[in-house]
GROMACS .gro file of N, CA and C in nm:
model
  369
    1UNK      N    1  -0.528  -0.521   1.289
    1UNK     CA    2  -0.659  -0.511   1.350
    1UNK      C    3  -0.755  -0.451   1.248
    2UNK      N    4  -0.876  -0.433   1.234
    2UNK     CA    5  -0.976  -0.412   1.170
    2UNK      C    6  -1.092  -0.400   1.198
    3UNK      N    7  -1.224  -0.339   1.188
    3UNK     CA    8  -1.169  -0.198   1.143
    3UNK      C    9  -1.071  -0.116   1.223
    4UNK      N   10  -1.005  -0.063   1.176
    4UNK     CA   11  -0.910   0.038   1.247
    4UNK      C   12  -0.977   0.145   1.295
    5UNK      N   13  -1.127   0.216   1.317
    5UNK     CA   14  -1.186   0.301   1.369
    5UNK      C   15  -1.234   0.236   1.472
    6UNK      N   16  -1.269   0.127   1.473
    6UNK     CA   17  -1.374   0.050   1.568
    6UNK      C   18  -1.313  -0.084   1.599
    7UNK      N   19  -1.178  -0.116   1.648
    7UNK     CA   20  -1.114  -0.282   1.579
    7UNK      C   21  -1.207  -0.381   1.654
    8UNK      N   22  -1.272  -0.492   1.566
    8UNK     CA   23  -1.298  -0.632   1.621
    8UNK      C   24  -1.248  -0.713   1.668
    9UNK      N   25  -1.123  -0.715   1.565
    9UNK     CA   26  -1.010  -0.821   1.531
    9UNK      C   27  -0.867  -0.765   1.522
   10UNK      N   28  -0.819  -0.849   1.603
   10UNK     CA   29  -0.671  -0.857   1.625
   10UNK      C   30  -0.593  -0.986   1.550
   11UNK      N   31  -0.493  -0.923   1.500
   11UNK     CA   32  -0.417  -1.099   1.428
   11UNK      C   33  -0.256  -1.039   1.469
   12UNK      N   34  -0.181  -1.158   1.541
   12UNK     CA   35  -0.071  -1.111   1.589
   12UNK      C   36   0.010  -1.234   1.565
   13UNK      N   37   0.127  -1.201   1.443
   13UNK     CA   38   0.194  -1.321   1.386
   13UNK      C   39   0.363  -1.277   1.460
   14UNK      N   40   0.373  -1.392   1.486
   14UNK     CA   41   0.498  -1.438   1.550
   14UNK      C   42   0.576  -1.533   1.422
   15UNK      N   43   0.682  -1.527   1.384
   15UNK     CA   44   0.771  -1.636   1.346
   15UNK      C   45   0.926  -1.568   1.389
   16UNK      N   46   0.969  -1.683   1.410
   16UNK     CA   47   1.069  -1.736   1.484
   16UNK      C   48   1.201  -1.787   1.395
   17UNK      N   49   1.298  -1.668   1.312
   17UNK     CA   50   1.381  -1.728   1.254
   17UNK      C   51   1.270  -1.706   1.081
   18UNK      N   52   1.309  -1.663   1.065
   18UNK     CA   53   1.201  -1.623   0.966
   18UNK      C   54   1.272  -1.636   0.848
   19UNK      N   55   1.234  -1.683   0.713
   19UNK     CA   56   1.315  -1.678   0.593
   19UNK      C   57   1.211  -1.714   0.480
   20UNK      N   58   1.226  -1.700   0.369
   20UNK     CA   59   1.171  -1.728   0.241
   20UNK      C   60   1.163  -1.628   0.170
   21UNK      N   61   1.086  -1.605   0.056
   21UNK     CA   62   1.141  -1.580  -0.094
   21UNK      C   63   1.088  -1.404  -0.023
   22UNK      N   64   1.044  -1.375   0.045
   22UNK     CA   65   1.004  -1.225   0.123
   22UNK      C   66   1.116  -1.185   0.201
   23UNK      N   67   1.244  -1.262   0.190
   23UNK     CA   68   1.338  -1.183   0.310
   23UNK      C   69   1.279  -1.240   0.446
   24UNK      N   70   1.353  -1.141   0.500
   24UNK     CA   71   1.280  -1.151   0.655
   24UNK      C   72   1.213  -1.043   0.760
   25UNK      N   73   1.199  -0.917   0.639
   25UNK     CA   74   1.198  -0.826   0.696
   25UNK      C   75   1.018  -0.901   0.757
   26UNK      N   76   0.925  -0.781   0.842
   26UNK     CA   77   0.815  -0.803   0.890
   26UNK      C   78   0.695  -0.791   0.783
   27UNK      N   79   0.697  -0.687   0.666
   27UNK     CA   80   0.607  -0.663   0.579
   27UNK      C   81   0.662  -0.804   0.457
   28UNK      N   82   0.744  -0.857   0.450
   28UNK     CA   83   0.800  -0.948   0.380
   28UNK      C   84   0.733  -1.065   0.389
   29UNK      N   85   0.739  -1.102   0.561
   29UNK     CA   86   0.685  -1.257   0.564
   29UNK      C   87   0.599  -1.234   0.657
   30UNK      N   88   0.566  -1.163   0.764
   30UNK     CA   89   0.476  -1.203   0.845
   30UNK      C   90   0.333  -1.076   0.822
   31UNK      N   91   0.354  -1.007   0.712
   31UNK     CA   92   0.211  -0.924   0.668
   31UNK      C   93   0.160  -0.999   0.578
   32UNK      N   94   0.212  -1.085   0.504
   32UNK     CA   95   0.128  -1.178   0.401
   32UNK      C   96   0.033  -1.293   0.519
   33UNK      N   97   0.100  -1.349   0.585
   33UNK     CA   98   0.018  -1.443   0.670
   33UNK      C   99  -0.078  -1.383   0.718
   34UNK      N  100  -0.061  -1.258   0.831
   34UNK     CA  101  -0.174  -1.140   0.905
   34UNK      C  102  -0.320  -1.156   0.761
   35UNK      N  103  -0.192  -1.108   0.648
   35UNK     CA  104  -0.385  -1.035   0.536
   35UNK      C  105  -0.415  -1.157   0.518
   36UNK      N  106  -0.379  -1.300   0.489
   36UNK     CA  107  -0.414  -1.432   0.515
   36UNK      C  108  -0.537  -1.431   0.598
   37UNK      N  109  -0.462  -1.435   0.703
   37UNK     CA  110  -0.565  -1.465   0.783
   37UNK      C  111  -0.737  -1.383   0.819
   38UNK      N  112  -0.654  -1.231   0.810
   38UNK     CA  113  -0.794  -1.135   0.798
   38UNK      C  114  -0.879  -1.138   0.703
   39UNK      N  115  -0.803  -1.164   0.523
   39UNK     CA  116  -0.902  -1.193   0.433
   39UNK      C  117  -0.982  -1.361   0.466
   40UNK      N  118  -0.953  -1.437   0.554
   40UNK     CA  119  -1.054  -1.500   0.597
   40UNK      C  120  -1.176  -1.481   0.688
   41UNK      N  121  -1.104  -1.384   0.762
   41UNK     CA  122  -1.184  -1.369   0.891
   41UNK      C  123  -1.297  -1.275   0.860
   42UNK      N  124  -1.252  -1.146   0.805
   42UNK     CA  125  -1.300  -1.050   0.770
   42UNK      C  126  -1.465  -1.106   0.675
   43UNK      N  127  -1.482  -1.148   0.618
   43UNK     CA  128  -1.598  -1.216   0.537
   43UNK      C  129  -1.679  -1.249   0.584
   44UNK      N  130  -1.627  -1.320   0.683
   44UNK     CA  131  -1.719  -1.436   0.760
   44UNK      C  132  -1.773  -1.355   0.812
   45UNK      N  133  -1.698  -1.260   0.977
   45UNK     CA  134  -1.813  -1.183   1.036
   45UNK      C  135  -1.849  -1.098   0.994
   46UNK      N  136  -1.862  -1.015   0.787
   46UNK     CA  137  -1.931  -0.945   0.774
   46UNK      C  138  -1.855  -0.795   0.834
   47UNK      N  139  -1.779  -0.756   0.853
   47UNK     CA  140  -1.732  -0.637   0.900
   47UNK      C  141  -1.726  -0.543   0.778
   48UNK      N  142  -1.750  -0.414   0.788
   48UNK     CA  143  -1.700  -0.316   0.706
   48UNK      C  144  -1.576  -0.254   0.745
   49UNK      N  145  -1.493  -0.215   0.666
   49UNK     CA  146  -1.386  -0.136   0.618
   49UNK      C  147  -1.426  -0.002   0.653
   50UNK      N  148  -1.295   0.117   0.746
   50UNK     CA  149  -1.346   0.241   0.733
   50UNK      C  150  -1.394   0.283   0.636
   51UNK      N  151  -1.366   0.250   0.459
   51UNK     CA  152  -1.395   0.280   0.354
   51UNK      C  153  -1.534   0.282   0.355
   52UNK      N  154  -1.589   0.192   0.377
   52UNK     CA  155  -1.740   0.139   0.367
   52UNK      C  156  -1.699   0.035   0.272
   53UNK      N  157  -1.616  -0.068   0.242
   53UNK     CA  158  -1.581  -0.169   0.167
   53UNK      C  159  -1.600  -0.299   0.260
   54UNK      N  160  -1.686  -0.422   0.216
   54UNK     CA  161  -1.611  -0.526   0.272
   54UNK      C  162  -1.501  -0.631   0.242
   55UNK      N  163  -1.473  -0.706   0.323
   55UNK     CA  164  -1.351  -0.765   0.294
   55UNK      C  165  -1.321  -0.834   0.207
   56UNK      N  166  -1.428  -0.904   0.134
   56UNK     CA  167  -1.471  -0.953   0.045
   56UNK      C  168  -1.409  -0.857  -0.115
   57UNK      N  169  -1.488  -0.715  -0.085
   57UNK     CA  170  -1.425  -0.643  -0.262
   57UNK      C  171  -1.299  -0.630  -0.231
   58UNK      N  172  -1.171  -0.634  -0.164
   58UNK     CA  173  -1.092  -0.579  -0.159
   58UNK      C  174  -1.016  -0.734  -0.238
   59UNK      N  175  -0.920  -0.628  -0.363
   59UNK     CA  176  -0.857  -0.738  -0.457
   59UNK      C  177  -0.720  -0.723  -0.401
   60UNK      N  178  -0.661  -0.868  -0.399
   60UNK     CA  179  -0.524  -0.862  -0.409
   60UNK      C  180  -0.474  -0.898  -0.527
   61UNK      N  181  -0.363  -0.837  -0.544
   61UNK     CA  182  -0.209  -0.812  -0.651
   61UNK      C  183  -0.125  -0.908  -0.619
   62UNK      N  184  -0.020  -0.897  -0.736
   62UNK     CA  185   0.080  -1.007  -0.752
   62UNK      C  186   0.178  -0.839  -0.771
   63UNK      N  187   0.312  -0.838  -0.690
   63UNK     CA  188   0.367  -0.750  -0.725
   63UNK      C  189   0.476  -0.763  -0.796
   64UNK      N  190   0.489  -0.676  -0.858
   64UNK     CA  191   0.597  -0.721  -1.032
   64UNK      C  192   0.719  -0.699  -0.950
   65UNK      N  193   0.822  -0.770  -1.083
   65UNK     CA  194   0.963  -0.700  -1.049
   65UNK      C  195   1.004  -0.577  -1.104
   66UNK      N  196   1.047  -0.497  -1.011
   66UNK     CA  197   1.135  -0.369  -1.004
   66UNK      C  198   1.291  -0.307  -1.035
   67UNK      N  199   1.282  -0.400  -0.991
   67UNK     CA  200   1.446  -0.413  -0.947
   67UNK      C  201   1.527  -0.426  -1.084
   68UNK      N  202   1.609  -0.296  -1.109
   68UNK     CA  203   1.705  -0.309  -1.209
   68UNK      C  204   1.550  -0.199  -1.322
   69UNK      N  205   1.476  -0.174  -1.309
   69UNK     CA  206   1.390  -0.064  -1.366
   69UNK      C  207   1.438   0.094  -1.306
   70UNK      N  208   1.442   0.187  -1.380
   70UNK     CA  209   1.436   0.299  -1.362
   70UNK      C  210   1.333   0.335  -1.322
   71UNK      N  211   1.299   0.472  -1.234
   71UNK     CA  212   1.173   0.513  -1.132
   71UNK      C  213   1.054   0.561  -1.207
   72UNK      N  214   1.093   0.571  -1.309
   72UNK     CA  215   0.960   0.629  -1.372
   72UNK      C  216   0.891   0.509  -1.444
   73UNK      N  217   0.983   0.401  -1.495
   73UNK     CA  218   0.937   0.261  -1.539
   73UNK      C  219   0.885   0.154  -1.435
   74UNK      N  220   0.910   0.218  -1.305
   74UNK     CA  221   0.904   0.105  -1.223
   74UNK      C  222   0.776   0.167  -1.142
   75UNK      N  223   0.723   0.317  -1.141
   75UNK     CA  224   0.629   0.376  -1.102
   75UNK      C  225   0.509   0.317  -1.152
   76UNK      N  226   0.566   0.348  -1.336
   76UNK     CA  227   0.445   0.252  -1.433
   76UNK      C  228   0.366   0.130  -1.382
   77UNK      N  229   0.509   0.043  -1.391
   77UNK     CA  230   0.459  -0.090  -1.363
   77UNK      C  231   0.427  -0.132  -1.279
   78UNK      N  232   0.379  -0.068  -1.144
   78UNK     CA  233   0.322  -0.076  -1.045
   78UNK      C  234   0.165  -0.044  -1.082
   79UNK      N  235   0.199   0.076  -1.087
   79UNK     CA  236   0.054   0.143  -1.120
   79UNK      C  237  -0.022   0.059  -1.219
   80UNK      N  238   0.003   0.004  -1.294
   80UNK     CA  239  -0.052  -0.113  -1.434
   80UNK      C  240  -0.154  -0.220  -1.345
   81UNK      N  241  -0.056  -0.212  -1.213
   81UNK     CA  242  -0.148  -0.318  -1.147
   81UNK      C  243  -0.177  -0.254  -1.005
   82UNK      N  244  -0.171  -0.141  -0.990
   82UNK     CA  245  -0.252  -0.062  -0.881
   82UNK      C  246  -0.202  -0.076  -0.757
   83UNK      N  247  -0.092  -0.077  -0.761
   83UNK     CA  248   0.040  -0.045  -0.640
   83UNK      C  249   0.115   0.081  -0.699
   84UNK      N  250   0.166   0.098  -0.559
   84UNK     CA  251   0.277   0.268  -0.525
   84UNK      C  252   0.392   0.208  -0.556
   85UNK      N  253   0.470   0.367  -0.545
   85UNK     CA  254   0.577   0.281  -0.437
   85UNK      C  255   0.606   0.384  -0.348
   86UNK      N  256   0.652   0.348  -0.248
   86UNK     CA  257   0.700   0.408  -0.115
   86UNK      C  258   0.838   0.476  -0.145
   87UNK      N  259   0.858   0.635  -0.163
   87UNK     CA  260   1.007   0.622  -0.167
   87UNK      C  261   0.988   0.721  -0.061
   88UNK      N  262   1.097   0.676   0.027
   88UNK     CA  263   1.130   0.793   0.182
   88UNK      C  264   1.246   0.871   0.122
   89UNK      N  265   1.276   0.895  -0.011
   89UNK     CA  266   1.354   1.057   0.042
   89UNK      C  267   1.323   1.154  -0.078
   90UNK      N  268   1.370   1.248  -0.085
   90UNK     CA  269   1.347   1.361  -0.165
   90UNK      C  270   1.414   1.379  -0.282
   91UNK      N  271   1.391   1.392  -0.411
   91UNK     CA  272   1.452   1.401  -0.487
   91UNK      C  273   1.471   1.544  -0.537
   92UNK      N  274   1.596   1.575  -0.579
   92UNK     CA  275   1.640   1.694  -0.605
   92UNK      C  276   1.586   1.758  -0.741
   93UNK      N  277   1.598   1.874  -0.761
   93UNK     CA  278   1.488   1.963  -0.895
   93UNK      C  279   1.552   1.902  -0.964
   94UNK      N  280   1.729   1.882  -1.020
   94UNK     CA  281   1.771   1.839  -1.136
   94UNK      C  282   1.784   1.666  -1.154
   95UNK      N  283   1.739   1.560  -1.052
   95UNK     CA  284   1.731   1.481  -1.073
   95UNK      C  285   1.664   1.396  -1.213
   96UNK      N  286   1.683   1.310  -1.219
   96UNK     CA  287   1.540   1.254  -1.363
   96UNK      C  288   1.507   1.113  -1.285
   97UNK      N  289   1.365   1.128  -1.275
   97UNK     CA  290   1.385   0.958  -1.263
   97UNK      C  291   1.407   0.853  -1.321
   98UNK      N  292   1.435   0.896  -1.459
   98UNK     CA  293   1.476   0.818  -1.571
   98UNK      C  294   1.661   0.744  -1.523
   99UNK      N  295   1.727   0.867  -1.469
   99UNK     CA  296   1.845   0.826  -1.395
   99UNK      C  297   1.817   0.727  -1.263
  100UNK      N  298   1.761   0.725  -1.215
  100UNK     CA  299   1.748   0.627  -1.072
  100UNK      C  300   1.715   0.525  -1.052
  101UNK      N  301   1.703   0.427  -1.038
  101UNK     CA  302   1.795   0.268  -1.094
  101UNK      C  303   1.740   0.191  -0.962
  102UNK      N  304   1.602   0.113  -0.952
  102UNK     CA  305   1.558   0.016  -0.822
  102UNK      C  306   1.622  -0.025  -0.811
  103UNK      N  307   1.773  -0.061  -0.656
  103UNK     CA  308   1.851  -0.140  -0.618
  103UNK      C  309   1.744  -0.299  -0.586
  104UNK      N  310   1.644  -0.272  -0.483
  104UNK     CA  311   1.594  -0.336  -0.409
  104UNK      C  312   1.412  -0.293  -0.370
  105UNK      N  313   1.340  -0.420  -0.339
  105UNK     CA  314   1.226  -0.373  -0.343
  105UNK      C  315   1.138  -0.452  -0.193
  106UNK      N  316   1.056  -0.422  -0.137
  106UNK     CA  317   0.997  -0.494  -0.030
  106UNK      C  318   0.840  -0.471  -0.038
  107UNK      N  319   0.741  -0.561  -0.070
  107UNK     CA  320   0.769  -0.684  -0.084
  107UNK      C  321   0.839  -0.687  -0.218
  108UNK      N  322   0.897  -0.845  -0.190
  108UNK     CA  323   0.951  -0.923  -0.295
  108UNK      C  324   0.837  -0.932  -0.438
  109UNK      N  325   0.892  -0.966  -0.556
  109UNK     CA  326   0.861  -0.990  -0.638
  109UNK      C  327   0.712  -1.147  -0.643
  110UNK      N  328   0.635  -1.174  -0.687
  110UNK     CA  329   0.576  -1.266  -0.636
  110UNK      C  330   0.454  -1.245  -0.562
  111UNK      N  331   0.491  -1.199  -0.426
  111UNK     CA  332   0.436  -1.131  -0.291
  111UNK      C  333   0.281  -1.112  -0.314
  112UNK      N  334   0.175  -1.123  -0.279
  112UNK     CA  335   0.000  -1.086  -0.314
  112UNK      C  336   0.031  -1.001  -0.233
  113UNK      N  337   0.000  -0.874  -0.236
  113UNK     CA  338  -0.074  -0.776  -0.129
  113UNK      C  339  -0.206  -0.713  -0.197
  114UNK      N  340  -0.244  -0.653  -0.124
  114UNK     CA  341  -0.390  -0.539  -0.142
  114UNK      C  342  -0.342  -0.461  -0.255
  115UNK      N  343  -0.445  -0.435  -0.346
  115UNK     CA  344  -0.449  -0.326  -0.445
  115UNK      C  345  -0.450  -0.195  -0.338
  116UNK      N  346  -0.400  -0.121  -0.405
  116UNK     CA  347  -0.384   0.028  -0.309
  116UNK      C  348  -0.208   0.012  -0.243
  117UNK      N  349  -0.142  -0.107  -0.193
  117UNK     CA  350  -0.054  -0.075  -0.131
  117UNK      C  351   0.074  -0.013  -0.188
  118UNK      N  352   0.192   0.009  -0.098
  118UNK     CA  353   0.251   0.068  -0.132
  118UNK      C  354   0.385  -0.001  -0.127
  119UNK      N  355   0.454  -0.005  -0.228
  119UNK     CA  356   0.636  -0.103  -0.248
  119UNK      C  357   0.693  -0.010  -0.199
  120UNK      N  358   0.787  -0.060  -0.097
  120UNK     CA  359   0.926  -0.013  -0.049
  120UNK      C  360   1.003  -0.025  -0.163
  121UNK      N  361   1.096   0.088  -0.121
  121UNK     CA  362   1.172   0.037  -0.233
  121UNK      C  363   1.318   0.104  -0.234
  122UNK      N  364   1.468   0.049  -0.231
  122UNK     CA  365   1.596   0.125  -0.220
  122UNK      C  366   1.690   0.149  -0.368
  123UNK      N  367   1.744   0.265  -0.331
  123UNK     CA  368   1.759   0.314  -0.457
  123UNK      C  369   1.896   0.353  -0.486
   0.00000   0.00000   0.00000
């Protein structure tokens, strides 16, 4: 929905058996179609962004591969092109991220999302 302070617009994607180069998780295959569709919609009626951005400046990314990079190389190469990454757990004082090794990443490699977002990612 959008804006998220004030929503206009609702986009509610259904697929059924879901597969391709995104897995199947929900941010995989059916959030690329949703920003699809909103980076159309969004323009047309002119809406602003809580940011004060319209839909229009907001750039999308191509997100790199990860996978088989260490965390501090794979932090980089995100950031190079203005993605996170999402990690849900805590790393310990004597850890390095130089030791920690991307098993797996969501989205997939390929994938357009929004500059700003954030890669899942298992480790």
């Amino acid at each position: 929905m959008a804006p998220i302070s004030d929503p206009e617009v609702v986009v509610l994607v259904t697929l059924y058996n879901p597969t391709g180069e995104g897995g199947h998780q929900g941010g995989a295959v059916a959030a690329p179609v949703g920003g699809q569709v909103l980076g159309d919609i969004l323009p047309y009626l002119e809406l602003i962004k809580d940011n004060g951005e319209t839909a229009e400046q907001i750039e999308e990314v191509e997100v790199p591969e990860i996978r088989g990079l260490n965390l501090k190389d794979a932090k980089k190469a995100l950031k190079e092109v203005g993605l996170e990454i999402n990690l849900k757990v805590e790393l310990g004082e004597n850890v390095k991220e130089e030791d920690i090794t991307i098993k797996e990443q969501s989205p997939k490699p390929g994938i357009k999302v929004n500059k700003g977002s954030k890669i899942s990612i298992e480790i």
